[in-house]
Coordinates of C-alpha atoms in Angstrom, one line a residue:
Chain Q
X16 CA 11.1 5.5 25.4
X17 CA 8.0 3.9 24.3
X18 CA 9.0 1.0 22.2
X19 CA 7.5 1.1 18.8
X20 CA 5.5 -2.1 17.4
X21 CA 3.7 -3.1 14.5
X22 CA 1.4 -6.5 13.9
X23 CA 1.3 -7.0 10.1
X24 CA -0.9 -9.7 8.6
X25 CA 0.9 -11.0 6.1
X26 CA -1.1 -14.0 4.7
X27 CA -5.4 -13.2 5.4
X28 CA -7.8 -16.1 4.4
X29 CA -4.9 -17.7 2.3
X30 CA -5.2 -21.5 1.6
X31 CA -1.7 -23.5 2.2
X32 CA -1.2 -27.1 0.5
X33 CA 2.0 -28.7 -0.2
X34 CA 4.8 -26.4 0.0
X35 CA 4.5 -22.8 1.3
X36 CA 5.8 -19.2 2.0
X37 CA 4.8 -16.1 3.0
X38 CA 5.7 -13.3 1.5
X39 CA 9.1 -11.3 2.3
X40 CA 8.7 -8.9 5.2
X41 CA 11.1 -5.9 5.9
X42 CA 11.7 -6.1 10.0
X43 CA 15.7 -4.5 10.1
X44 CA 13.8 -1.9 12.3
X45 CA 12.6 -4.4 14.9
X46 CA 14.3 -6.4 17.8
X47 CA 12.0 -9.0 18.2
X48 CA 9.2 -10.5 16.5
X49 CA 6.4 -13.3 16.9
X50 CA 4.4 -15.2 14.5
X51 CA 1.6 -16.6 14.8
X52 CA -0.7 -18.9 12.5
X53 CA -4.2 -19.4 13.3
X54 CA -6.7 -21.7 11.3
X55 CA -9.9 -20.4 9.8
X56 CA -12.8 -22.3 9.7
X57 CA -13.6 -23.2 5.8
X58 CA -16.7 -23.6 4.0
X59 CA -14.1 -25.8 1.4
X60 CA -14.0 -28.3 4.3
X61 CA -10.2 -27.8 4.3
X62 CA -8.5 -30.2 6.3
X63 CA -5.1 -31.4 7.3
X64 CA -3.0 -33.8 10.0
X65 CA -0.5 -31.1 10.7
X66 CA 2.0 -28.2 9.0
X67 CA 5.3 -27.4 10.1
X68 CA 6.2 -23.5 9.3
X69 CA 9.8 -22.7 9.5
X70 CA 11.3 -19.1 10.2
X71 CA 13.9 -17.8 7.3
X72 CA 15.9 -15.1 7.4
X73 CA 17.6 -13.7 4.3
X74 CA 20.0 -10.6 3.5
X75 CA 18.2 -9.4 0.5
X76 CA 14.5 -10.5 0.3
X77 CA 15.5 -12.9 -2.7
X78 CA 17.2 -16.3 -0.9
X79 CA 16.2 -17.8 2.5
X80 CA 17.8 -19.5 5.3
X81 CA 16.1 -21.6 7.8
X82 CA 16.9 -19.4 10.7
X83 CA 16.2 -22.4 13.4
X84 CA 13.2 -22.0 15.3
X85 CA 9.6 -23.5 13.7
X86 CA 6.0 -24.2 14.9
X87 CA 3.4 -26.9 14.4
X88 CA -0.4 -26.3 14.1
X89 CA -2.0 -29.4 14.2
X90 CA -5.6 -29.5 12.0
X91 CA -7.1 -29.6 15.6
X92 CA -5.5 -26.5 16.6
X93 CA -6.6 -23.0 15.8
X94 CA -3.3 -21.1 16.4
X95 CA 0.3 -21.7 17.2
X96 CA 3.1 -19.1 17.6
X97 CA 6.9 -19.0 17.3
X98 CA 9.3 -16.2 18.6
X99 CA 12.6 -14.9 17.2
X100 CA 15.1 -12.3 17.7
X101 CA 18.4 -11.1 15.9
X102 CA 16.9 -11.9 12.6
X103 CA 18.8 -9.1 10.1
X104 CA 16.1 -7.2 8.0
X105 CA 13.9 -10.0 6.3
X106 CA 11.8 -12.6 8.0
X107 CA 9.4 -15.3 6.2
X108 CA 7.6 -18.7 7.2
X109 CA 8.4 -21.2 4.9
X110 CA 7.1 -25.2 5.4
X111 CA 4.6 -28.0 4.2
X112 CA 1.3 -28.6 5.2
X113 CA 1.9 -32.6 3.8
X114 CA -1.6 -33.8 3.1
X115 CA -4.9 -31.7 2.4
X116 CA -5.1 -27.7 2.9
X117 CA -4.9 -25.2 5.7
X118 CA -6.9 -22.1 5.3
X119 CA -4.7 -19.9 7.6
X120 CA -4.4 -15.8 8.8
X121 CA -0.5 -14.8 9.3
X122 CA 0.4 -12.4 11.8
X123 CA 4.0 -10.9 12.4
X124 CA 3.9 -9.1 15.2
X125 CA 7.5 -6.5 15.4
X126 CA 8.7 -5.0 18.4
X127 CA 12.1 -2.4 18.8
Chain A
X27 CA 3.8 20.8 15.7
X28 CA 5.1 18.3 13.4
X29 CA 8.1 19.3 11.4
X30 CA 8.4 19.7 7.7
X31 CA 10.9 17.5 6.5
X32 CA 13.6 18.9 4.5
X33 CA 13.8 18.5 0.5
X34 CA 11.5 20.0 -1.9
X35 CA 8.3 20.2 -0.1
X36 CA 6.4 23.3 -0.2
X37 CA 3.2 22.8 2.3
X38 CA 0.3 24.9 2.3
X39 CA -0.1 26.9 5.5
X40 CA -1.9 24.2 7.8
X41 CA 0.0 21.2 8.2
X42 CA -2.2 18.1 8.8
X43 CA 0.1 16.0 9.3
X44 CA 4.1 14.9 8.1
X45 CA 4.7 11.4 8.2
X46 CA 8.5 10.4 8.3
X47 CA 8.6 6.9 8.5
X48 CA 11.5 7.0 10.5
X49 CA 9.3 7.0 13.2
X50 CA 7.4 3.6 12.0
X51 CA 4.6 3.5 10.1
X52 CA 2.3 7.1 11.4
X53 CA -1.0 5.5 11.0
X54 CA -0.6 4.0 7.5
X55 CA -2.3 0.2 7.2
X56 CA -3.5 -1.9 5.0
X57 CA -6.6 -1.8 2.9
X58 CA -9.3 -4.5 2.9
X59 CA -12.5 -4.9 1.1
X60 CA -15.7 -4.1 3.4
X61 CA -17.2 -7.8 4.7
X62 CA -20.1 -9.4 6.7
X63 CA -19.7 -12.6 9.0
X64 CA -16.9 -13.9 6.4
X65 CA -13.5 -12.5 4.9
X66 CA -15.1 -14.8 1.5
X67 CA -17.7 -12.5 1.4
X68 CA -14.9 -9.5 0.2
X69 CA -14.9 -8.7 -3.3
X70 CA -12.1 -10.6 -5.2
X71 CA -10.3 -7.4 -5.9
X72 CA -10.3 -6.5 -2.6
X73 CA -9.3 -10.0 -1.1
X74 CA -5.0 -10.0 -1.3
X75 CA -4.2 -6.2 -1.3
X76 CA -0.7 -6.0 0.2
X77 CA -0.4 -4.1 3.2
X78 CA 2.7 -1.5 4.0
X79 CA 6.1 -2.4 5.8
X80 CA 8.8 -0.5 7.0
X81 CA 11.8 -0.7 4.6
X82 CA 15.9 0.4 4.8
X83 CA 15.5 -0.8 0.9
X84 CA 18.2 -3.1 0.8
X85 CA 19.1 -4.8 -1.9
X86 CA 21.4 -7.9 -2.7
X87 CA 24.7 -6.4 -4.5
X88 CA 24.9 -2.8 -2.7
X89 CA 23.4 -3.4 0.6
X90 CA 21.0 -0.8 2.5
X91 CA 20.0 2.6 0.2
X92 CA 17.6 3.7 3.0
X93 CA 14.8 6.2 2.8
X94 CA 14.9 9.8 1.0
X95 CA 15.7 11.5 3.9
X96 CA 16.4 9.0 6.7
X97 CA 16.4 5.3 7.1
X98 CA 13.1 3.7 6.6
X99 CA 10.5 4.3 4.0
X100 CA 6.7 3.0 3.3
X101 CA 7.4 0.2 0.9
X102 CA 4.2 -1.3 -0.6
X103 CA 5.2 -4.9 -2.0
X104 CA 2.9 -6.9 -4.1
X105 CA 3.1 -10.8 -4.9
X106 CA 5.1 -11.7 -7.4
X107 CA 2.0 -12.1 -9.6
X108 CA 0.8 -9.8 -12.5
X109 CA -1.7 -7.2 -11.6
X110 CA -1.4 -8.2 -7.9
X111 CA -1.7 -4.7 -5.5
X112 CA -0.2 -3.5 -2.8
X113 CA -2.1 -0.7 -1.1
X114 CA -1.4 1.5 2.0
X115 CA -4.0 3.9 3.5
X116 CA -4.1 6.6 6.4
X117 CA -7.8 7.6 7.3
X118 CA -8.8 11.0 8.8
X119 CA -11.3 13.1 8.9
X120 CA -11.5 17.0 7.7
X121 CA -12.1 19.9 9.6
X122 CA -12.7 22.6 7.1
X123 CA -13.4 22.1 3.4
X124 CA -10.8 23.8 2.0
X125 CA -7.7 23.2 -0.5
X126 CA -5.3 20.5 0.4
X127 CA -2.2 19.4 -1.1
X128 CA -0.2 16.0 -0.5
X129 CA 3.5 16.1 -1.2
X130 CA 5.8 13.1 -1.2
X131 CA 8.7 11.6 -2.0
X132 CA 8.8 7.8 -3.8
X133 CA 10.6 5.7 -5.8
X134 CA 9.4 2.3 -7.7
X135 CA 11.4 -0.9 -8.2
X136 CA 10.7 -4.4 -9.4
X137 CA 12.2 -7.2 -6.9
X138 CA 15.7 -7.4 -8.1
X139 CA 15.3 -11.1 -8.8
X140 CA 16.7 -11.5 -12.0
X141 CA 19.6 -9.8 -13.5
X142 CA 18.3 -7.7 -16.2
X143 CA 16.9 -3.9 -16.2
X144 CA 13.4 -4.8 -15.4
X145 CA 12.0 -1.4 -16.6
X146 CA 8.3 -2.7 -17.4
X147 CA 7.8 -5.2 -14.5
X148 CA 6.1 -2.5 -12.0
X149 CA 3.0 -1.3 -14.1
X150 CA 1.7 1.3 -11.8
X151 CA 1.9 3.2 -9.0
X152 CA -0.7 5.7 -7.8
X153 CA -2.6 8.0 -5.3
X154 CA -6.6 8.5 -4.5
X155 CA -8.0 10.3 -2.0
X156 CA -11.3 9.2 -0.5
X157 CA -13.5 12.0 0.7
X158 CA -17.0 13.1 1.7
X159 CA -18.9 16.2 2.7
X160 CA -22.8 16.6 2.9
X161 CA -23.8 15.5 -0.4
X162 CA -21.0 13.4 -2.4
X163 CA -18.5 10.7 -1.7
X164 CA -15.5 11.7 -3.8
X165 CA -12.7 9.5 -4.8
X166 CA -9.9 11.7 -6.9
X167 CA -7.5 8.7 -8.5
X168 CA -4.1 9.1 -10.1
X169 CA -1.7 7.0 -11.1
X170 CA 1.3 6.8 -13.1
X171 CA 1.2 4.1 -15.4
X172 CA 4.5 2.9 -16.1
X173 CA 4.3 -0.2 -18.1
X174 CA 1.2 -2.1 -20.1
X175 CA 1.7 -5.1 -21.8
X176 CA 5.2 -5.6 -21.2
X177 CA 6.2 -2.4 -22.9
X178 CA 6.8 1.2 -20.9
X179 CA 4.1 3.5 -20.8
X180 CA 5.2 6.3 -18.8
X181 CA 1.9 8.1 -18.8
X182 CA 0.2 9.9 -16.0
X183 CA -3.6 9.1 -15.9
X184 CA -6.8 9.6 -13.7
X185 CA -10.1 7.7 -13.1
X186 CA -13.6 9.1 -12.9
X187 CA -16.1 6.7 -13.6
X188 CA -17.8 4.9 -10.8
X189 CA -17.9 0.8 -10.8
X190 CA -20.7 -0.4 -10.0
X191 CA -21.7 -1.1 -6.0
X192 CA -22.5 -4.6 -4.8
X193 CA -23.9 -5.6 -1.5
X194 CA -22.1 -7.5 0.9
X195 CA -23.7 -10.3 2.9
X196 CA -27.0 -9.7 3.8
X197 CA -28.1 -7.6 6.5
X198 CA -28.3 -4.4 3.5
X199 CA -25.9 -2.3 5.2
X200 CA -23.0 -2.9 3.5
X201 CA -22.5 -2.5 -0.1
X202 CA -18.3 -2.3 -1.6
X203 CA -17.0 -0.9 -5.4
X204 CA -13.9 -2.2 -6.7
X205 CA -12.2 1.0 -7.7
X206 CA -8.5 -0.1 -8.1
X207 CA -9.0 -2.2 -11.0
X208 CA -7.0 -1.7 -14.1
X209 CA -9.9 -0.8 -16.1
X210 CA -11.1 2.7 -16.6
X211 CA -8.5 5.0 -16.4
X212 CA -8.2 8.3 -18.8
X213 CA -5.0 9.6 -19.6
X214 CA -4.2 13.4 -18.2
X215 CA -3.7 15.4 -21.3
X216 CA -0.1 15.8 -21.9
X217 CA 0.7 13.4 -19.6
X218 CA 3.3 11.7 -20.5
X219 CA 6.4 11.5 -18.3
X220 CA 9.9 9.6 -18.3
X221 CA 10.9 9.3 -14.7
X222 CA 14.4 8.7 -13.7
X223 CA 14.4 4.8 -13.4
X224 CA 18.3 4.6 -13.5
X225 CA 20.2 1.7 -15.0
X226 CA 20.0 -1.3 -13.4
X227 CA 17.2 -2.6 -10.9
X228 CA 18.9 -1.8 -7.5
X229 CA 19.6 1.7 -8.5
X230 CA 17.0 3.9 -7.1
X231 CA 15.9 8.0 -7.7
X232 CA 13.7 9.7 -5.6
X233 CA 11.0 11.6 -7.1
X234 CA 8.4 14.3 -6.0
X235 CA 5.0 14.5 -6.1
X236 CA 2.7 16.9 -5.2
X237 CA -1.3 16.8 -6.3
X238 CA -3.7 19.9 -4.8
X239 CA -7.4 19.3 -4.3
X240 CA -10.1 21.8 -3.1
X241 CA -12.4 19.9 -0.9
X242 CA -14.9 22.8 -1.3
X243 CA -15.3 22.4 -5.0
X244 CA -14.2 18.6 -4.6
X245 CA -12.1 19.5 -8.1
X246 CA -8.1 18.7 -8.5
X247 CA -6.0 22.0 -8.3
X248 CA -2.4 20.7 -8.9
X249 CA -0.5 17.5 -10.4
X250 CA 3.0 18.0 -10.4
X251 CA 6.2 15.4 -10.5
X252 CA 9.5 16.3 -10.6
X253 CA 9.9 19.3 -12.8
X254 CA 6.4 18.8 -14.6
X255 CA 3.1 20.6 -13.7
X256 CA 0.5 18.8 -15.4
X257 CA -2.9 21.2 -16.0
X258 CA -5.5 19.6 -13.8
X259 CA -8.5 21.8 -15.6
X260 CA -10.0 18.1 -17.8
X261 CA -9.6 16.1 -14.5
X262 CA -12.0 14.8 -12.6
X263 CA -12.8 12.7 -9.2
X264 CA -14.9 9.7 -9.1
X265 CA -18.4 11.0 -7.4
X266 CA -21.3 9.3 -6.3
X267 CA -23.9 10.2 -3.6
X268 CA -23.0 10.4 0.1
X269 CA -22.8 7.6 2.0
X270 CA -23.7 6.6 5.9
X271 CA -21.0 6.6 8.0
X272 CA -18.4 8.3 6.1
X273 CA -19.1 12.1 7.2
X274 CA -16.2 13.9 6.2
X275 CA -13.7 11.7 5.6
X276 CA -10.2 12.0 4.5
X277 CA -8.6 9.0 3.5
X278 CA -5.6 8.8 1.5
X279 CA -4.1 5.6 -0.1
X280 CA -0.9 4.7 -2.2
X281 CA -0.4 1.8 -4.5
X282 CA 1.4 -0.3 -6.7
X283 CA 0.2 -2.9 -9.2
X284 CA 2.4 -5.4 -10.9
X285 CA 2.8 -5.9 -14.3
X286 CA 4.6 -9.0 -14.7
X287 CA 4.9 -12.2 -12.5
X288 CA 7.5 -10.3 -10.5
X289 CA 7.0 -8.3 -7.3
X290 CA 6.4 -4.4 -7.3
X291 CA 8.1 -2.1 -5.1
X292 CA 6.6 1.0 -4.4
X293 CA 8.6 3.2 -1.6
X294 CA 7.2 6.3 -0.1
X295 CA 8.8 8.5 2.4
X296 CA 7.9 11.9 4.0
X297 CA 4.6 12.3 3.3
X298 CA 3.3 15.7 3.8
X299 CA -0.5 16.8 4.0
X300 CA -1.1 20.3 4.6
X301 CA -4.1 22.7 4.1
X302 CA -5.4 26.4 3.7
X303 CA -7.7 26.8 6.3
X304 CA -7.6 30.7 5.5
X305 CA -9.3 29.8 2.0
X306 CA -12.7 29.7 3.8
X307 CA -12.9 33.1 5.1
X308 CA -10.9 35.1 2.3
X309 CA -13.6 33.4 -0.2
X310 CA -16.6 34.9 2.5
X311 CA -14.5 38.0 2.3
X312 CA -14.5 38.2 6.0

């Protein structure tokens, strides 16, 4: 049986500054996931040193708890990722940019 | 042959597709506005349309509700911001300009982040076709306006006035018009309908929707929701001159709009699009 898969663009051309969290995403059908955060070049000169995004899980899409994995995307990097499995029904990223801001596109690649 | 799901479906003779979201998103994807060179060139209204996901409709108090006919449905979730839109689209082309019909089971709710009824937190849910024949691009728009200004509305509406097109980028090849805004909707005559919302924000009842449209005459033929059959004689689609690159386009769109700073969820299960290919031969008398 071929495994089903789907990639969602959960943030697109979004500017993060300070604390951030992606929109809740339902992923109960999937067994494994990879978040990619890609930095977009920005005409408004958005820049930052480093951002950390923690994987969070939830039983209901409303209340969230850290899953334990995280990614770090430095200001001079284009993209970073984090893998996660056994996450139950909901996924999101939450984190901090620190000083400055980052313009990003965020992918969530899911697979059965 | 795609099996027709159980339930109230009464498709036309030829099945174009029957999507059961227990098999995945089946070609449904997010909508993005047209752009050139940069995402910043997208018209503002098109920049942040939230895409579809597969949902098993789990709630904090009773757990998984599931789909109408299985475990999963397609969920369109807005941001927690008034007038935020979530849009799912499936893109096809048609092989015959004949009567078509869209049927689905749907339900909508706000995010249950407060312990109250939240009856008026979902602004609207809707269905759009995006079509083009040899002469015209035609975009039938229908929505159920659930609430307006924080008050329940319960009104089916259509939109036929075409927003202005704007050039995108600098090549002269790309234009865009934001047709999903809250402006320009007219009431369907006698289009008031109270849907079963139920008594708390986590109880969901599925509704049956049927929309008929004739690709030959480019006119509505049916609008049914549950036990109500609405008169479509006065309904008009949005119509504009044919555009490059869109010949025989047959796109189907569902959308949800928040009316409060709370996420609005539209769940759609088992979308059946059917057609009557024989109608063309019968009308020719052959």
